[in-house]
Tab-separated table of C-alpha atoms in Angstrom:
chain	number	residue	atom	x	y	z
N	143	UNK	CA	-10.389	26.825	0.472
N	144	UNK	CA	-6.837	28.350	1.210
N	145	UNK	CA	-3.828	26.457	0.469
N	146	UNK	CA	-0.544	27.199	2.315
N	147	UNK	CA	2.503	25.868	0.390
N	148	UNK	CA	5.060	24.204	2.746
N	149	UNK	CA	7.756	23.245	0.122
N	150	UNK	CA	8.446	23.113	-3.577
N	151	UNK	CA	11.335	21.265	-5.239
N	152	UNK	CA	12.236	20.941	-8.912
N	153	UNK	CA	12.182	17.242	-9.958
N	154	UNK	CA	12.715	15.695	-13.379
N	155	UNK	CA	11.411	18.951	-15.208
N	156	UNK	CA	8.353	19.369	-12.734
N	157	UNK	CA	7.772	20.343	-9.331
N	158	UNK	CA	7.334	18.214	-6.278
N	159	UNK	CA	5.258	20.447	-3.812
N	160	UNK	CA	3.753	20.001	-0.248
N	161	UNK	CA	0.639	21.968	0.850
N	162	UNK	CA	-1.374	22.438	4.134
N	163	UNK	CA	-4.974	23.212	4.340
N	164	UNK	CA	-7.912	23.207	6.841
N	165	UNK	CA	-10.008	20.110	6.140
N	166	UNK	CA	-13.735	20.444	6.600
N	167	UNK	CA	-14.110	16.518	6.670
N	168	UNK	CA	-11.583	16.018	9.192
N	169	UNK	CA	-11.729	19.285	11.244
N	170	UNK	CA	-7.914	19.782	11.440
N	171	UNK	CA	-5.049	20.904	9.244
N	172	UNK	CA	-4.089	18.191	6.685
N	173	UNK	CA	-0.975	18.159	4.343
N	174	UNK	CA	-0.894	16.565	1.050
N	175	UNK	CA	2.041	16.221	-1.607
N	176	UNK	CA	1.511	16.851	-5.302
N	177	UNK	CA	3.931	16.332	-8.155
N	178	UNK	CA	3.266	18.583	-11.053
N	179	UNK	CA	5.088	17.095	-14.352
N	180	UNK	CA	6.503	19.434	-17.027
N	181	UNK	CA	3.326	18.950	-19.030
N	182	UNK	CA	1.180	20.538	-16.383
N	183	UNK	CA	2.819	23.887	-17.206
N	184	UNK	CA	0.741	23.943	-20.449
N	185	UNK	CA	-2.159	21.645	-20.245
N	186	UNK	CA	-4.396	19.768	-17.843
N	187	UNK	CA	-3.047	16.280	-16.871
N	188	UNK	CA	-4.375	13.107	-15.485
N	189	UNK	CA	-4.507	12.873	-11.637
N	190	UNK	CA	-3.184	9.688	-9.987
N	191	UNK	CA	-3.824	9.502	-6.152
N	192	UNK	CA	-1.476	7.375	-3.806
N	193	UNK	CA	-2.603	6.149	-0.479
N	194	UNK	CA	0.276	5.196	2.067
N	195	UNK	CA	0.379	2.693	4.651
N	196	UNK	CA	0.631	2.589	8.489
N	197	UNK	CA	2.778	5.141	10.068
N	198	UNK	CA	3.544	6.994	6.962
N	199	UNK	CA	2.909	10.745	6.334
N	200	UNK	CA	2.907	12.348	2.924
N	201	UNK	CA	6.736	12.396	2.925
N	202	UNK	CA	7.276	8.676	2.729
N	203	UNK	CA	6.155	8.174	-0.811
N	204	UNK	CA	7.578	11.245	-2.232
N	205	UNK	CA	11.051	10.575	-0.878
N	206	UNK	CA	11.394	6.953	-1.048
N	207	UNK	CA	9.435	5.507	-3.986
N	208	UNK	CA	11.368	6.891	-6.919
N	209	UNK	CA	8.040	7.584	-8.978
N	210	UNK	CA	9.072	10.911	-10.372
N	211	UNK	CA	10.839	10.056	-13.493
N	212	UNK	CA	7.869	7.978	-14.655
N	213	UNK	CA	5.364	10.396	-13.760
N	214	UNK	CA	7.159	13.099	-15.541
N	215	UNK	CA	7.536	10.988	-18.724
N	216	UNK	CA	3.896	9.988	-18.809
N	217	UNK	CA	2.539	13.619	-17.779
N	218	UNK	CA	0.809	12.405	-14.549
N	219	UNK	CA	0.042	14.580	-11.684
N	220	UNK	CA	0.564	12.515	-8.560
N	221	UNK	CA	-1.166	13.297	-5.250
N	222	UNK	CA	0.015	11.781	-1.891
N	223	UNK	CA	-2.095	12.828	1.208
N	224	UNK	CA	-1.146	12.141	4.883
N	225	UNK	CA	-2.581	9.043	6.087
N	226	UNK	CA	-4.701	10.513	8.904
N	227	UNK	CA	-5.564	13.678	10.995
N	228	UNK	CA	-2.790	14.623	13.186
N	229	UNK	CA	-2.141	16.846	16.217
N	230	UNK	CA	-5.610	16.800	17.318
N	231	UNK	CA	-4.569	16.138	20.976
N	232	UNK	CA	-7.085	13.348	21.415
N	233	UNK	CA	-6.627	11.082	24.278
N	234	UNK	CA	-4.883	7.679	23.071
N	235	UNK	CA	-4.075	8.898	19.466
N	236	UNK	CA	-0.651	7.958	19.734
N	237	UNK	CA	-0.977	4.908	22.180
N	238	UNK	CA	-0.535	2.359	19.358
N	239	UNK	CA	1.382	2.485	15.992
N	240	UNK	CA	-1.286	0.546	14.167
N	241	UNK	CA	-4.248	2.550	15.317
N	242	UNK	CA	-4.727	6.426	15.660
N	243	UNK	CA	-2.374	8.823	14.268
N	244	UNK	CA	-0.896	7.507	11.006
N	245	UNK	CA	-3.590	4.768	10.701
N	246	UNK	CA	-6.521	6.377	9.229
N	247	UNK	CA	-7.489	3.147	7.130
N	248	UNK	CA	-9.280	5.458	4.597
N	249	UNK	CA	-12.871	4.743	6.066
N	250	UNK	CA	-15.435	6.637	7.748
N	251	UNK	CA	-15.612	5.771	11.256
N	252	UNK	CA	-19.080	4.770	12.431
N	253	UNK	CA	-18.160	4.479	16.040
N	254	UNK	CA	-15.138	6.646	16.658
N	255	UNK	CA	-13.093	5.463	19.695
N	256	UNK	CA	-11.967	9.230	20.202
N	257	UNK	CA	-15.640	10.639	19.836
N	258	UNK	CA	-14.345	12.998	17.206
N	259	UNK	CA	-15.071	13.448	13.254
N	260	UNK	CA	-13.052	10.744	11.531
N	261	UNK	CA	-13.622	10.611	7.889
N	262	UNK	CA	-10.758	9.699	5.750
N	263	UNK	CA	-12.687	7.969	3.217
N	264	UNK	CA	-14.657	11.183	2.400
N	265	UNK	CA	-11.568	13.195	2.608
N	266	UNK	CA	-9.813	11.124	-0.165
N	267	UNK	CA	-12.688	10.489	-2.295
N	268	UNK	CA	-14.529	13.867	-2.275
N	269	UNK	CA	-12.887	16.777	-0.335
N	270	UNK	CA	-9.338	16.254	-1.584
N	271	UNK	CA	-10.184	15.778	-5.165
N	272	UNK	CA	-12.441	18.814	-5.070
N	273	UNK	CA	-9.495	20.859	-3.720
N	274	UNK	CA	-6.921	19.493	-6.201
N	275	UNK	CA	-9.367	19.935	-9.223
N	276	UNK	CA	-9.949	23.701	-8.138
N	277	UNK	CA	-6.384	24.650	-7.675
N	278	UNK	CA	-4.236	22.569	-10.064
N	279	UNK	CA	-4.245	21.745	-13.784
N	280	UNK	CA	-5.686	18.404	-13.676
N	281	UNK	CA	-8.439	16.775	-15.694
N	282	UNK	CA	-11.221	15.675	-13.416
N	283	UNK	CA	-12.524	13.012	-15.812
N	284	UNK	CA	-9.046	11.310	-15.757
N	285	UNK	CA	-8.395	10.011	-12.246
N	286	UNK	CA	-6.723	6.808	-10.947
N	287	UNK	CA	-5.822	5.629	-7.481
N	288	UNK	CA	-3.159	3.171	-5.909
N	289	UNK	CA	-1.556	2.450	-2.633
N	290	UNK	CA	0.487	0.280	-0.453
N	291	UNK	CA	-0.627	-2.023	2.382
N	292	UNK	CA	-3.307	-0.129	4.405
N	293	UNK	CA	-3.263	2.174	1.332
N	294	UNK	CA	-3.675	-0.622	-1.146
N	295	UNK	CA	-6.634	-1.649	0.730
N	296	UNK	CA	-7.926	1.743	0.764
N	297	UNK	CA	-7.372	2.260	-2.950
N	298	UNK	CA	-9.319	-0.959	-3.851
N	299	UNK	CA	-12.167	0.039	-1.562
N	300	UNK	CA	-12.316	3.534	-3.044
N	301	UNK	CA	-12.438	2.118	-6.505
N	302	UNK	CA	-14.934	-0.583	-5.889
N	303	UNK	CA	-17.320	1.768	-4.062
N	304	UNK	CA	-17.238	4.134	-6.712
N	305	UNK	CA	-17.730	2.567	-10.070
N	306	UNK	CA	-16.794	4.838	-12.927
N	307	UNK	CA	-14.800	7.297	-10.843
N	308	UNK	CA	-11.352	5.806	-11.437
N	309	UNK	CA	-9.852	4.842	-14.778
N	310	UNK	CA	-7.601	2.337	-12.972
N	311	UNK	CA	-6.498	0.959	-9.496
N	312	UNK	CA	-3.458	-0.715	-8.344
N	313	UNK	CA	-2.112	-1.892	-5.024
N	314	UNK	CA	1.103	-2.970	-3.336
N	315	UNK	CA	0.319	-5.720	-0.765
N	316	UNK	CA	-3.239	-4.703	0.080
N	317	UNK	CA	-2.781	-5.621	3.744
N	318	UNK	CA	-1.510	-8.957	2.245
N	319	UNK	CA	-5.149	-9.881	1.355
N	320	UNK	CA	-5.340	-12.307	-1.650
N	321	UNK	CA	-9.014	-12.486	-1.322
N	322	UNK	CA	-9.336	-8.787	-1.741
N	323	UNK	CA	-6.859	-8.809	-4.608
N	324	UNK	CA	-8.739	-11.555	-6.405
N	325	UNK	CA	-11.881	-9.503	-5.944
N	326	UNK	CA	-10.369	-6.488	-7.196
N	327	UNK	CA	-9.253	-8.382	-10.456
N	328	UNK	CA	-12.762	-9.532	-11.060
N	329	UNK	CA	-14.535	-6.347	-10.332
N	330	UNK	CA	-12.125	-3.888	-11.809
N	331	UNK	CA	-10.646	-4.386	-15.444
N	332	UNK	CA	-7.868	-1.851	-14.892
N	333	UNK	CA	-6.427	-3.459	-11.765
N	334	UNK	CA	-2.749	-4.326	-11.080
N	335	UNK	CA	-1.640	-5.891	-7.792
N	336	UNK	CA	1.861	-6.450	-6.500
N	337	UNK	CA	2.432	-8.618	-3.389
N	338	UNK	CA	6.045	-9.057	-1.907
N	339	UNK	CA	5.136	-12.373	-0.834
N	340	UNK	CA	5.286	-13.615	-4.497
N	341	UNK	CA	8.718	-12.130	-5.099
N	342	UNK	CA	11.576	-13.915	-3.422
N	343	UNK	CA	13.649	-11.735	-1.060
N	344	UNK	CA	11.367	-8.626	-1.015
N	345	UNK	CA	9.880	-7.191	2.224
N	346	UNK	CA	6.859	-4.986	3.177
N	347	UNK	CA	8.727	-1.700	2.669
N	348	UNK	CA	9.623	1.156	0.298
N	349	UNK	CA	12.590	-0.841	-1.392
N	350	UNK	CA	9.892	-3.230	-2.526
N	351	UNK	CA	7.681	-0.405	-3.815
N	352	UNK	CA	10.732	1.341	-5.494
N	353	UNK	CA	11.458	-1.807	-7.441
N	354	UNK	CA	7.998	-1.969	-8.997
N	355	UNK	CA	6.710	1.660	-8.884
N	356	UNK	CA	7.463	2.196	-12.651
N	357	UNK	CA	5.440	-0.766	-13.658
N	358	UNK	CA	2.575	0.654	-11.735
N	359	UNK	CA	2.888	4.069	-13.240
N	360	UNK	CA	3.013	2.656	-16.647
N	361	UNK	CA	-0.035	0.665	-15.847
N	362	UNK	CA	-2.101	3.750	-14.867
N	363	UNK	CA	-0.654	5.810	-17.678
N	364	UNK	CA	-2.130	3.151	-20.166
N	365	UNK	CA	-5.603	4.024	-18.904
N	366	UNK	CA	-5.351	7.655	-18.066
N	367	UNK	CA	-3.745	8.631	-21.420
N	368	UNK	CA	-5.994	6.455	-23.591
């Protein structure tokens, strides 16, 4: 599958890149960001997938979270896909900020309101990892996943539905769902959850994520580099 490089920037000794490709699952062009740490120049590295929340693209996490320093230090390749198909010109796709473009919810829709293919779950668990494994220096046996809000929920669902696929999982405010977080702790030993409601003064935004992102990177590195 052909990849088109959109951008490449040197960052903490590695490279932050963005690519575009034609998705088979989603039947449209999709973008994803990938950070390649310095270690990736000489050997295969673990892969850590980030799933963003509502209204985000692949850009929000890579420009606002401040994850690069920790990922570079721990030798982790970090992949951040866009949250949903875009530019499909489907009636109603931009009528609501929390449904449609930018709101894929990382599920396979069983009753798609737009009568089109909508398979974000299969994209992030199957098609994208296959693409990453084929084109980048990653170890397919060392994979973890995390995310924020809609993406935190998505990360938990992906991990729980695929036992043994991910070494660890973590979530920032998984749609503020304490029940799901509790479930994740019981079902997955390598789980870390951070909810802004438990930290005085923090909001549901990237300032909150940036404050705790290093803790999450270290958490995943413990399992991925074991």
